[in-house]
XYZ file of C-alpha atoms in Angstrom:
80
model
C -5.373 -85.808 27.765
C -8.873 -84.845 28.918
C -9.689 -83.182 25.612
C -8.483 -86.201 23.695
C -10.654 -88.481 25.819
C -13.699 -86.246 25.282
C -13.048 -86.136 21.557
C -12.786 -89.919 21.393
C -15.944 -90.456 23.466
C -18.118 -87.966 21.570
C -16.984 -88.844 18.056
C -17.510 -92.582 17.545
C -17.032 -92.274 13.775
C -13.405 -91.247 14.304
C -10.739 -93.909 14.185
C -9.367 -94.522 17.680
C -5.694 -95.121 18.317
C -4.816 -98.663 17.344
C -7.900 -99.226 15.192
C -7.527 -100.005 11.533
C -9.229 -97.775 8.984
C -8.990 -94.361 7.466
C -11.203 -91.340 7.486
C -12.330 -89.590 4.372
C -11.716 -85.852 4.211
C -15.481 -85.210 4.217
C -15.802 -86.955 7.595
C -13.480 -84.430 9.188
C -15.539 -81.544 7.793
C -18.784 -83.070 9.001
C -17.548 -83.098 12.589
C -16.913 -79.381 12.995
C -18.326 -77.686 9.932
C -17.103 -74.739 7.931
C -18.356 -72.230 10.532
C -15.504 -73.200 12.852
C -12.966 -71.894 10.345
C -14.387 -68.350 10.264
C -13.724 -66.102 13.268
C -16.736 -64.783 15.171
C -17.957 -61.286 14.371
C -16.723 -58.628 16.783
C -19.353 -56.960 18.970
C -20.988 -53.766 17.734
C -19.060 -50.710 19.056
C -22.009 -48.793 20.578
C -19.815 -46.166 22.208
C -18.187 -45.277 18.878
C -21.563 -45.119 17.125
C -22.927 -42.849 19.865
C -19.850 -40.598 19.706
C -20.115 -40.118 15.933
C -23.867 -39.508 16.177
C -23.316 -36.738 18.718
C -20.528 -35.211 16.627
C -22.635 -35.203 13.453
C -25.576 -33.666 15.350
C -23.287 -30.925 16.700
C -21.943 -30.145 13.221
C -25.499 -29.929 11.860
C -26.516 -27.615 14.722
C -23.519 -25.351 14.055
C -24.302 -25.312 10.331
C -27.881 -24.308 11.112
C -26.742 -21.481 13.398
C -24.241 -20.235 10.801
C -26.958 -20.254 8.137
C -29.293 -18.249 10.381
C -26.593 -15.655 11.135
C -25.713 -15.404 7.424
C -29.364 -14.804 6.495
C -29.709 -12.151 9.216
C -26.604 -10.351 7.978
C -27.879 -10.276 4.382
C -31.448 -9.366 5.232
C -32.717 -6.130 3.674
C -33.016 -3.308 6.134
C -35.500 -0.446 6.094
C -33.213 2.585 6.319
C -34.675 5.936 5.500
């Protein structure tokens, strides 16, 4: 009941109960707008972004260490 009263008080272009007249379909859109029909965007998942950043950095660090070990194993030695 309270919401109906607020809607009637804040929207004078709407037809009140018992009043004659009709509303055009464009009047209904003008009241709320198209943005009301689309859901709000969810918040950015910072914890997930941080987790994946740390995981990618760890994989890159391991790849770098493996490359260094591989190069040391294949390095020419001076055996005489």
